[in-house]
GROMACS .gro file of N, CA, C and O in nm:
model
  500
    1MET      N    1   0.623   0.607 -11.337
    1MET     CA    2   0.577   0.702 -11.466
    1MET      C    3   0.614   0.654 -11.610
    1MET      O    4   0.758   0.622 -11.637
    2GLU      N    5   0.557   0.646 -11.686
    2GLU     CA    6   0.545   0.575 -11.820
    2GLU      C    7   0.613   0.737 -11.901
    2GLU      O    8   0.549   0.838 -11.917
    3ASN      N    9   0.735   0.666 -11.993
    3ASN     CA   10   0.774   0.773 -12.087
    3ASN      C   11   0.796   0.718 -12.211
    3ASN      O   12   0.756   0.588 -12.223
    4GLU      N   13   0.839   0.781 -12.325
    4GLU     CA   14   0.861   0.715 -12.454
    4GLU      C   15   0.950   0.609 -12.449
    4GLU      O   16   0.926   0.510 -12.543
    5HIS      N   17   1.026   0.607 -12.353
    5HIS     CA   18   1.141   0.488 -12.341
    5HIS      C   19   1.084   0.353 -12.290
    5HIS      O   20   1.145   0.262 -12.284
    6THR      N   21   0.991   0.401 -12.184
    6THR     CA   22   0.960   0.301 -12.096
    6THR      C   23   0.815   0.223 -12.113
    6THR      O   24   0.761   0.105 -12.067
    7GLY      N   25   0.754   0.290 -12.210
    7GLY     CA   26   0.595   0.269 -12.228
    7GLY      C   27   0.588   0.132 -12.281
    7GLY      O   28   0.652   0.107 -12.362
    8SER      N   29   0.457   0.129 -12.295
    8SER     CA   30   0.402  -0.015 -12.363
    8SER      C   31   0.431  -0.040 -12.484
    8SER      O   32   0.454  -0.130 -12.560
    9ARG      N   33   0.410   0.094 -12.534
    9ARG     CA   34   0.384   0.129 -12.709
    9ARG      C   35   0.537   0.050 -12.748
    9ARG      O   36   0.605   0.026 -12.876
   10ARG      N   37   0.667   0.077 -12.677
   10ARG     CA   38   0.798   0.088 -12.745
   10ARG      C   39   0.869  -0.050 -12.682
   10ARG      O   40   0.951  -0.057 -12.724
   11ASN      N   41   0.772  -0.146 -12.622
   11ASN     CA   42   0.831  -0.243 -12.605
   11ASN      C   43   0.826  -0.349 -12.706
   11ASN      O   44   0.902  -0.488 -12.685
   12HIS      N   45   0.776  -0.341 -12.825
   12HIS     CA   46   0.744  -0.429 -12.926
   12HIS      C   47   0.785  -0.404 -13.053
   12HIS      O   48   0.790  -0.454 -13.137
   13TRP      N   49   0.910  -0.319 -13.055
   13TRP     CA   50   0.956  -0.283 -13.180
   13TRP      C   51   1.091  -0.380 -13.249
   13TRP      O   52   1.117  -0.454 -13.156
   14THR      N   53   1.092  -0.398 -13.358
   14THR     CA   54   1.213  -0.474 -13.401
   14THR      C   55   1.268  -0.409 -13.492
   14THR      O   56   1.241  -0.302 -13.559
   15PHE      N   57   1.398  -0.476 -13.541
   15PHE     CA   58   1.511  -0.424 -13.591
   15PHE      C   59   1.458  -0.421 -13.760
   15PHE      O   60   1.495  -0.350 -13.846
   16LEU      N   61   1.383  -0.524 -13.810
   16LEU     CA   62   1.342  -0.572 -13.943
   16LEU      C   63   1.217  -0.534 -13.988
   16LEU      O   64   1.117  -0.587 -13.873
   17THR      N   65   1.154  -0.487 -14.089
   17THR     CA   66   1.050  -0.443 -14.082
   17THR      C   67   0.977  -0.589 -14.152
   17THR      O   68   1.042  -0.716 -14.195
   18ASN      N   69   0.833  -0.646 -14.163
   18ASN     CA   70   0.777  -0.747 -14.193
   18ASN      C   71   0.839  -0.765 -14.368
   18ASN      O   72   0.836  -0.892 -14.394
   19HIS      N   73   0.855  -0.658 -14.435
   19HIS     CA   74   0.890  -0.698 -14.583
   19HIS      C   75   1.033  -0.730 -14.583
   19HIS      O   76   1.036  -0.843 -14.665
   20ALA      N   77   1.109  -0.682 -14.518
   20ALA     CA   78   1.253  -0.766 -14.459
   20ALA      C   79   1.249  -0.892 -14.445
   20ALA      O   80   1.311  -0.999 -14.523
   21ARG      N   81   1.142  -0.923 -14.335
   21ARG     CA   82   1.143  -1.058 -14.282
   21ARG      C   83   1.067  -1.159 -14.416
   21ARG      O   84   1.161  -1.283 -14.425
   22VAL      N   85   0.964  -1.141 -14.532
   22VAL     CA   86   0.952  -1.201 -14.614
   22VAL      C   87   1.041  -1.229 -14.713
   22VAL      O   88   1.079  -1.316 -14.767
   23LEU      N   89   1.139  -1.119 -14.742
   23LEU     CA   90   1.258  -1.120 -14.864
   23LEU      C   91   1.322  -1.199 -14.779
   23LEU      O   92   1.387  -1.276 -14.879
   24ILE      N   93   1.379  -1.234 -14.658
   24ILE     CA   94   1.469  -1.280 -14.628
   24ILE      C   95   1.429  -1.456 -14.634
   24ILE      O   96   1.531  -1.556 -14.687
   25ALA      N   97   1.303  -1.440 -14.599
   25ALA     CA   98   1.269  -1.627 -14.596
   25ALA      C   99   1.241  -1.660 -14.762
   25ALA      O  100   1.286  -1.787 -14.794
   26ILE      N  101   1.214  -1.584 -14.833
   26ILE     CA  102   1.221  -1.624 -15.008
   26ILE      C  103   1.356  -1.617 -15.028
   26ILE      O  104   1.401  -1.702 -15.096
   27ALA      N  105   1.469  -1.550 -14.980
   27ALA     CA  106   1.603  -1.549 -15.020
   27ALA      C  107   1.658  -1.699 -14.951
   27ALA      O  108   1.747  -1.739 -15.034
   28ARG      N  109   1.643  -1.731 -14.867
   28ARG     CA  110   1.653  -1.839 -14.765
   28ARG      C  111   1.600  -1.996 -14.856
   28ARG      O  112   1.675  -2.110 -14.892
   29ASP      N  113   1.482  -1.951 -14.914
   29ASP     CA  114   1.418  -2.070 -14.986
   29ASP      C  115   1.309  -2.025 -15.108
   29ASP      O  116   1.213  -1.984 -15.054
   30PRO      N  117   1.395  -1.991 -15.245
   30PRO     CA  118   1.282  -1.972 -15.363
   30PRO      C  119   1.177  -2.011 -15.355
   30PRO      O  120   1.074  -1.969 -15.421
   31GLY      N  121   1.135  -2.150 -15.339
   31GLY     CA  122   1.032  -2.206 -15.343
   31GLY      C  123   0.959  -2.244 -15.215
   31GLY      O  124   0.867  -2.301 -15.225
   32VAL      N  125   0.965  -2.172 -15.108
   32VAL     CA  126   0.876  -2.157 -15.028
   32VAL      C  127   0.742  -2.103 -15.024
   32VAL      O  128   0.703  -2.032 -15.124
   33ARG      N  129   0.650  -2.181 -14.950
   33ARG     CA  130   0.487  -2.131 -14.941
   33ARG      C  131   0.485  -2.033 -14.849
   33ARG      O  132   0.532  -2.013 -14.753
   34LEU      N  133   0.372  -1.972 -14.939
   34LEU     CA  134   0.325  -1.828 -14.873
   34LEU      C  135   0.289  -1.896 -14.693
   34LEU      O  136   0.344  -1.803 -14.607
   35ARG      N  137   0.226  -2.000 -14.682
   35ARG     CA  138   0.209  -2.058 -14.536
   35ARG      C  139   0.300  -2.076 -14.450
   35ARG      O  140   0.297  -2.029 -14.340
   36ASP      N  141   0.410  -2.128 -14.532
   36ASP     CA  142   0.538  -2.164 -14.436
   36ASP      C  143   0.596  -2.004 -14.426
   36ASP      O  144   0.664  -1.976 -14.269
   37ILE      N  145   0.614  -1.928 -14.495
   37ILE     CA  146   0.666  -1.770 -14.457
   37ILE      C  147   0.568  -1.711 -14.345
   37ILE      O  148   0.627  -1.675 -14.255
   38ALA      N  149   0.434  -1.702 -14.339
   38ALA     CA  150   0.329  -1.644 -14.243
   38ALA      C  151   0.365  -1.734 -14.106
   38ALA      O  152   0.403  -1.671 -14.023
   39ALA      N  153   0.390  -1.872 -14.128
   39ALA     CA  154   0.410  -1.920 -13.941
   39ALA      C  155   0.540  -1.878 -13.929
   39ALA      O  156   0.548  -1.834 -13.785
   40GLY      N  157   0.632  -1.853 -14.001
   40GLY     CA  158   0.800  -1.785 -13.958
   40GLY      C  159   0.809  -1.675 -13.932
   40GLY      O  160   0.867  -1.634 -13.861
   41CYS      N  161   0.721  -1.612 -14.025
   41CYS     CA  162   0.711  -1.437 -13.965
   41CYS      C  163   0.627  -1.391 -13.839
   41CYS      O  164   0.624  -1.293 -13.815
   42ASP      N  165   0.530  -1.483 -13.822
   42ASP     CA  166   0.438  -1.452 -13.705
   42ASP      C  167   0.327  -1.388 -13.819
   42ASP      O  168   0.288  -1.275 -13.765
   43LEU      N  169   0.304  -1.406 -13.934
   43LEU     CA  170   0.207  -1.294 -13.986
   43LEU      C  171   0.091  -1.403 -14.054
   43LEU      O  172   0.118  -1.508 -14.041
   44THR      N  173  -0.019  -1.338 -14.107
   44THR     CA  174  -0.105  -1.417 -14.163
   44THR      C  175  -0.088  -1.432 -14.261
   44THR      O  176   0.034  -1.351 -14.368
   45GLU      N  177  -0.127  -1.567 -14.376
   45GLU     CA  178  -0.111  -1.576 -14.532
   45GLU      C  179  -0.163  -1.434 -14.603
   45GLU      O  180  -0.096  -1.402 -14.734
   46ARG      N  181  -0.256  -1.381 -14.557
   46ARG     CA  182  -0.284  -1.262 -14.640
   46ARG      C  183  -0.220  -1.135 -14.637
   46ARG      O  184  -0.188  -1.081 -14.731
   47THR      N  185  -0.161  -1.123 -14.507
   47THR     CA  186  -0.047  -1.044 -14.500
   47THR      C  187   0.068  -1.066 -14.572
   47THR      O  188   0.132  -0.979 -14.666
   48VAL      N  189   0.119  -1.171 -14.559
   48VAL     CA  190   0.225  -1.228 -14.652
   48VAL      C  191   0.176  -1.199 -14.804
   48VAL      O  192   0.286  -1.185 -14.885
   49GLN      N  193   0.087  -1.252 -14.873
   49GLN     CA  194   0.043  -1.208 -15.007
   49GLN      C  195   0.053  -1.075 -15.018
   49GLN      O  196   0.089  -1.049 -15.168
   50ALA      N  197   0.032  -0.987 -14.967
   50ALA     CA  198   0.006  -0.830 -14.982
   50ALA      C  199   0.137  -0.816 -14.989
   50ALA      O  200   0.201  -0.696 -15.097
   51ILE      N  201   0.262  -0.856 -14.877
   51ILE     CA  202   0.380  -0.820 -14.881
   51ILE      C  203   0.461  -0.865 -15.044
   51ILE      O  204   0.547  -0.775 -15.105
   52VAL      N  205   0.427  -1.009 -15.054
   52VAL     CA  206   0.498  -1.040 -15.187
   52VAL      C  207   0.468  -0.957 -15.299
   52VAL      O  208   0.531  -0.952 -15.393
   53THR      N  209   0.326  -0.920 -15.300
   53THR     CA  210   0.280  -0.856 -15.421
   53THR      C  211   0.348  -0.702 -15.409
   53THR      O  212   0.423  -0.667 -15.546
   54ASP      N  213   0.369  -0.664 -15.322
   54ASP     CA  214   0.467  -0.541 -15.298
   54ASP      C  215   0.578  -0.536 -15.349
   54ASP      O  216   0.636  -0.441 -15.417
   55LEU      N  217   0.647  -0.643 -15.292
   55LEU     CA  218   0.804  -0.651 -15.350
   55LEU      C  219   0.822  -0.677 -15.485
   55LEU      O  220   0.903  -0.665 -15.567
   56GLU      N  221   0.703  -0.718 -15.527
   56GLU     CA  222   0.699  -0.787 -15.671
   56GLU      C  223   0.665  -0.683 -15.765
   56GLU      O  224   0.728  -0.633 -15.853
   57THR      N  225   0.592  -0.564 -15.742
   57THR     CA  226   0.531  -0.455 -15.798
   57THR      C  227   0.662  -0.361 -15.801
   57THR      O  228   0.662  -0.295 -15.909
   58ASP      N  229   0.730  -0.375 -15.704
   58ASP     CA  230   0.825  -0.279 -15.716
   58ASP      C  231   0.959  -0.315 -15.748
   58ASP      O  232   1.079  -0.255 -15.764
   59GLY      N  233   0.959  -0.417 -15.786
   59GLY     CA  234   1.076  -0.477 -15.871
   59GLY      C  235   1.192  -0.560 -15.762
   59GLY      O  236   1.264  -0.603 -15.857
   60TYR      N  237   1.128  -0.572 -15.657
   60TYR     CA  238   1.238  -0.668 -15.581
   60TYR      C  239   1.246  -0.793 -15.595
   60TYR      O  240   1.336  -0.855 -15.611
   61LEU      N  241   1.145  -0.879 -15.641
   61LEU     CA  242   1.146  -1.017 -15.712
   61LEU      C  243   1.066  -1.041 -15.777
   61LEU      O  244   0.937  -0.946 -15.832
   62THR      N  245   1.055  -1.161 -15.849
   62THR     CA  246   0.968  -1.207 -15.957
   62THR      C  247   0.931  -1.348 -15.918
   62THR      O  248   0.990  -1.416 -15.850
   63ARG      N  249   0.800  -1.375 -15.966
   63ARG     CA  250   0.714  -1.503 -15.932
   63ARG      C  251   0.700  -1.571 -16.078
   63ARG      O  252   0.649  -1.538 -16.153
   64THR      N  253   0.750  -1.691 -16.053
   64THR     CA  254   0.691  -1.799 -16.170
   64THR      C  255   0.605  -1.906 -16.122
   64THR      O  256   0.686  -1.937 -15.999
   65ARG      N  257   0.548  -1.984 -16.193
   65ARG     CA  258   0.478  -2.088 -16.160
   65ARG      C  259   0.566  -2.208 -16.215
   65ARG      O  260   0.650  -2.214 -16.304
   66ASP      N  261   0.569  -2.297 -16.105
   66ASP     CA  262   0.666  -2.418 -16.093
   66ASP      C  263   0.557  -2.544 -16.070
   66ASP      O  264   0.557  -2.562 -15.953
   67GLY      N  265   0.482  -2.588 -16.166
   67GLY     CA  266   0.388  -2.681 -16.127
   67GLY      C  267   0.281  -2.612 -16.054
   67GLY      O  268   0.222  -2.518 -16.136
   68ARG      N  269   0.242  -2.696 -15.953
   68ARG     CA  270   0.086  -2.642 -15.887
   68ARG      C  271   0.208  -2.507 -15.745
   68ARG      O  272   0.091  -2.432 -15.702
   69ARG      N  273   0.291  -2.490 -15.769
   69ARG     CA  274   0.366  -2.388 -15.664
   69ARG      C  275   0.414  -2.275 -15.751
   69ARG      O  276   0.450  -2.282 -15.858
   70ASN      N  277   0.469  -2.158 -15.651
   70ASN     CA  278   0.537  -2.041 -15.722
   70ASN      C  279   0.699  -2.052 -15.681
   70ASN      O  280   0.707  -2.089 -15.574
   71ARG      N  281   0.761  -2.016 -15.733
   71ARG     CA  282   0.909  -1.999 -15.736
   71ARG      C  283   0.956  -1.851 -15.736
   71ARG      O  284   0.898  -1.781 -15.820
   72TYR      N  285   1.039  -1.802 -15.675
   72TYR     CA  286   1.074  -1.675 -15.657
   72TYR      C  287   1.205  -1.640 -15.691
   72TYR      O  288   1.288  -1.721 -15.631
   73ALA      N  289   1.221  -1.540 -15.757
   73ALA     CA  290   1.388  -1.508 -15.767
   73ALA      C  291   1.379  -1.378 -15.723
   73ALA      O  292   1.299  -1.255 -15.759
   74ILE      N  293   1.492  -1.316 -15.647
   74ILE     CA  294   1.514  -1.193 -15.599
   74ILE      C  295   1.615  -1.088 -15.717
   74ILE      O  296   1.686  -1.156 -15.761
   75ALA      N  297   1.534  -1.000 -15.749
   75ALA     CA  298   1.594  -0.910 -15.859
   75ALA      C  299   1.733  -0.869 -15.845
   75ALA      O  300   1.794  -0.821 -15.702
   76PRO      N  301   1.849  -0.914 -15.920
   76PRO     CA  302   1.988  -0.894 -15.889
   76PRO      C  303   2.006  -0.720 -15.926
   76PRO      O  304   1.927  -0.629 -15.989
   77GLY      N  305   2.055  -0.665 -15.807
   77GLY     CA  306   2.063  -0.525 -15.819
   77GLY      C  307   1.988  -0.443 -15.736
   77GLY      O  308   1.979  -0.342 -15.749
   78ALA      N  309   1.898  -0.516 -15.690
   78ALA     CA  310   1.779  -0.465 -15.628
   78ALA      C  311   1.822  -0.343 -15.509
   78ALA      O  312   1.930  -0.374 -15.429
   79ARG      N  313   1.822  -0.240 -15.494
   79ARG     CA  314   1.864  -0.167 -15.394
   79ARG      C  315   1.712  -0.100 -15.285
   79ARG      O  316   1.612  -0.124 -15.282
   80PHE      N  317   1.810  -0.057 -15.163
   80PHE     CA  318   1.733  -0.002 -15.060
   80PHE      C  319   1.629   0.106 -15.083
   80PHE      O  320   1.674   0.179 -15.175
   81ARG      N  321   1.522   0.117 -15.039
   81ARG     CA  322   1.410   0.225 -15.085
   81ARG      C  323   1.450   0.317 -15.013
   81ARG      O  324   1.421   0.468 -15.048
   82HIS      N  325   1.490   0.348 -14.860
   82HIS     CA  326   1.497   0.439 -14.798
   82HIS      C  327   1.619   0.538 -14.846
   82HIS      O  328   1.703   0.510 -14.861
   83PRO      N  329   1.589   0.689 -14.839
   83PRO     CA  330   1.737   0.760 -14.887
   83PRO      C  331   1.847   0.756 -14.782
   83PRO      O  332   1.931   0.772 -14.816
   84ALA      N  333   1.818   0.700 -14.652
   84ALA     CA  334   1.947   0.688 -14.605
   84ALA      C  335   2.038   0.585 -14.622
   84ALA      O  336   2.148   0.608 -14.591
   85GLU      N  337   2.011   0.514 -14.710
   85GLU     CA  338   2.082   0.362 -14.758
   85GLU      C  339   2.078   0.381 -14.945
   85GLU      O  340   2.082   0.262 -14.979
   86ALA      N  341   2.010   0.487 -14.976
   86ALA     CA  342   1.989   0.504 -15.139
   86ALA      C  343   2.143   0.453 -15.190
   86ALA      O  344   2.264   0.477 -15.133
   87GLY      N  345   2.121   0.380 -15.283
   87GLY     CA  346   2.247   0.349 -15.367
   87GLY      C  347   2.278   0.200 -15.299
   87GLY      O  348   2.361   0.137 -15.410
   88LEU      N  349   2.267   0.147 -15.196
   88LEU     CA  350   2.308   0.036 -15.163
   88LEU      C  351   2.224  -0.107 -15.207
   88LEU      O  352   2.088  -0.069 -15.206
   89GLU      N  353   2.269  -0.201 -15.241
   89GLU     CA  354   2.196  -0.290 -15.284
   89GLU      C  355   2.142  -0.392 -15.145
   89GLU      O  356   2.246  -0.416 -15.057
   90ILE      N  357   2.054  -0.442 -15.167
   90ILE     CA  358   1.991  -0.581 -15.076
   90ILE      C  359   2.066  -0.661 -15.074
   90ILE      O  360   2.077  -0.752 -14.968
   91ALA      N  361   2.169  -0.696 -15.139
   91ALA     CA  362   2.198  -0.855 -15.167
   91ALA      C  363   2.306  -0.876 -15.062
   91ALA      O  364   2.311  -0.985 -14.967
   92GLY      N  365   2.384  -0.782 -15.000
   92GLY     CA  366   2.489  -0.785 -14.896
   92GLY      C  367   2.424  -0.803 -14.756
   92GLY      O  368   2.436  -0.885 -14.692
   93LEU      N  369   2.283  -0.771 -14.735
   93LEU     CA  370   2.226  -0.747 -14.625
   93LEU      C  371   2.152  -0.891 -14.637
   93LEU      O  372   2.155  -0.970 -14.547
   94LEU      N  373   2.082  -0.959 -14.754
   94LEU     CA  374   2.017  -1.084 -14.765
   94LEU      C  375   2.122  -1.187 -14.730
   94LEU      O  376   2.114  -1.313 -14.672
   95ALA      N  377   2.259  -1.153 -14.823
   95ALA     CA  378   2.359  -1.257 -14.796
   95ALA      C  379   2.411  -1.265 -14.640
   95ALA      O  380   2.423  -1.399 -14.589
   96TYR      N  381   2.385  -1.163 -14.543
   96TYR     CA  382   2.437  -1.170 -14.435
   96TYR      C  383   2.348  -1.281 -14.320
   96TYR      O  384   2.362  -1.361 -14.270
   97LEU      N  385   2.207  -1.208 -14.381
   97LEU     CA  386   2.082  -1.294 -14.294
   97LEU      C  387   2.075  -1.406 -14.340
   97LEU      O  388   1.995  -1.488 -14.259
   98THR      N  389   2.108  -1.460 -14.460
   98THR     CA  390   2.086  -1.598 -14.505
   98THR      C  391   2.178  -1.683 -14.483
   98THR      O  392   2.182  -1.832 -14.521
   99GLY      N  393   2.289  -1.660 -14.445
   99GLY     CA  394   2.404  -1.714 -14.435
   99GLY      C  395   2.411  -1.834 -14.314
   99GLY      O  396   2.292  -1.838 -14.246
  100PRO      N  397   2.501  -1.921 -14.323
  100PRO     CA  398   2.485  -2.013 -14.198
  100PRO      C  399   2.481  -1.971 -14.063
  100PRO      O  400   2.528  -1.886 -14.010
  101HIS      N  401   2.343  -1.997 -13.962
  101HIS     CA  402   2.362  -1.969 -13.862
  101HIS      C  403   2.416  -2.062 -13.743
  101HIS      O  404   2.464  -2.178 -13.755
  102GLY      N  405   2.473  -1.992 -13.660
  102GLY     CA  406   2.515  -2.072 -13.544
  102GLY      C  407   2.663  -2.029 -13.578
  102GLY      O  408   2.722  -2.135 -13.488
  103THR      N  409   2.751  -2.011 -13.689
  103THR     CA  410   2.849  -2.022 -13.702
  103THR      C  411   2.914  -1.872 -13.683
  103THR      O  412   2.910  -1.800 -13.792
  104PRO      N  413   2.971  -1.842 -13.577
  104PRO     CA  414   3.033  -1.704 -13.573
  104PRO      C  415   3.132  -1.650 -13.685
  104PRO      O  416   3.254  -1.792 -13.674
  105THR      N  417   3.129  -1.551 -13.714
  105THR     CA  418   3.244  -1.545 -13.802
  105THR      C  419   3.356  -1.475 -13.718
  105THR      O  420   3.358  -1.350 -13.651
  106PRO      N  421   3.470  -1.545 -13.693
  106PRO     CA  422   3.584  -1.451 -13.646
  106PRO      C  423   3.648  -1.347 -13.657
  106PRO      O  424   3.617  -1.312 -13.801
  107PRO      N  425   3.667  -1.220 -13.616
  107PRO     CA  426   3.668  -1.098 -13.654
  107PRO      C  427   3.821  -1.095 -13.722
  107PRO      O  428   3.910  -1.183 -13.692
  108ALA      N  429   3.803  -1.010 -13.806
  108ALA     CA  430   3.925  -0.977 -13.866
  108ALA      C  431   4.041  -0.897 -13.820
  108ALA      O  432   3.996  -0.871 -13.707
  109PRO      N  433   4.154  -0.925 -13.837
  109PRO     CA  434   4.285  -0.878 -13.777
  109PRO      C  435   4.275  -0.704 -13.803
  109PRO      O  436   4.228  -0.654 -13.919
  110ALA      N  437   4.306  -0.656 -13.656
  110ALA     CA  438   4.278  -0.525 -13.663
  110ALA      C  439   4.370  -0.455 -13.781
  110ALA      O  440   4.503  -0.494 -13.783
  111THR      N  441   4.357  -0.328 -13.832
  111THR     CA  442   4.431  -0.288 -13.958
  111THR      C  443   4.451  -0.150 -13.911
  111THR      O  444   4.349  -0.091 -13.822
  112ALA      N  445   4.519  -0.052 -13.957
  112ALA     CA  446   4.502   0.046 -13.965
  112ALA      C  447   4.371   0.140 -13.983
  112ALA      O  448   4.320   0.244 -13.968
  113ASP      N  449   4.313   0.112 -14.115
  113ASP     CA  450   4.189   0.118 -14.181
  113ASP      C  451   4.080   0.102 -14.046
  113ASP      O  452   3.990   0.161 -14.056
  114ASP      N  453   4.105   0.043 -13.949
  114ASP     CA  454   3.982   0.018 -13.863
  114ASP      C  455   3.990   0.100 -13.743
  114ASP      O  456   3.933   0.099 -13.671
  115ALA      N  457   4.103   0.200 -13.729
  115ALA     CA  458   4.117   0.281 -13.653
  115ALA      C  459   3.985   0.385 -13.637
  115ALA      O  460   3.901   0.441 -13.748
  116PRO      N  461   3.973   0.425 -13.517
  116PRO     CA  462   3.826   0.492 -13.525
  116PRO      C  463   3.854   0.652 -13.610
  116PRO      O  464   3.942   0.678 -13.636
  117HIS      N  465   3.733   0.703 -13.655
  117HIS     CA  466   3.746   0.816 -13.741
  117HIS      C  467   3.686   0.923 -13.664
  117HIS      O  468   3.567   0.941 -13.661
  118GLY      N  469   3.768   1.001 -13.581
  118GLY     CA  470   3.702   1.118 -13.490
  118GLY      C  471   3.609   1.128 -13.406
  118GLY      O  472   3.646   1.141 -13.298
  119ASN      N  473   3.497   1.047 -13.437
  119ASN     CA  474   3.392   1.044 -13.346
  119ASN      C  475   3.392   0.917 -13.249
  119ASN      O  476   3.323   0.876 -13.163
  120GLY      N  477   3.529   0.793 -13.292
  120GLY     CA  478   3.489   0.708 -13.228
  120GLY      C  479   3.430   0.576 -13.284
  120GLY      O  480   3.448   0.459 -13.255
  121ALA      N  481   3.380   0.603 -13.385
  121ALA     CA  482   3.316   0.507 -13.447
  121ALA      C  483   3.382   0.438 -13.590
  121ALA      O  484   3.432   0.476 -13.625
  122LEU      N  485   3.348   0.311 -13.605
  122LEU     CA  486   3.414   0.230 -13.689
  122LEU      C  487   3.364   0.269 -13.827
  122LEU      O  488   3.223   0.273 -13.803
  123PRO      N  489   3.411   0.273 -13.964
  123PRO     CA  490   3.337   0.307 -14.048
  123PRO      C  491   3.223   0.189 -14.086
  123PRO      O  492   3.238   0.032 -14.062
  124LEU      N  493   3.109   0.212 -14.199
  124LEU     CA  494   3.014   0.128 -14.207
  124LEU      C  495   3.073   0.065 -14.307
  124LEU      O  496   3.147   0.098 -14.406
  125LEU      N  497   3.046  -0.111 -14.325
  125LEU     CA  498   3.126  -0.194 -14.445
  125LEU      C  499   3.003  -0.166 -14.534
  125LEU      O  500   2.895  -0.182 -14.517
   0.00000   0.00000   0.00000
């Protein structure tokens, strides 16, 4: 029997939105071509164009011409849109997701501040 957790509609979700993936690709390479973003994100070029337009319109990035190509710059201080993350800058997430891959960060030594807080969960950084 299918339910909301085992149904075929629930098997294809991901943690990041297409907008986040495009922004991460631009953060990794500000001179990246839209066709390369599309290939890397498994999207059409038209979809990537629309996403870049959304991000530019809402102030997350700027686009300038560099010869025949575009160059992108992510707006400093850009913040998440959702109320759950209101006030938090996207720079931290981008830095984490664009950092060197395959190099695990060793865990920091435990401190008294790392002790569980009431519900057993660690505080979000």
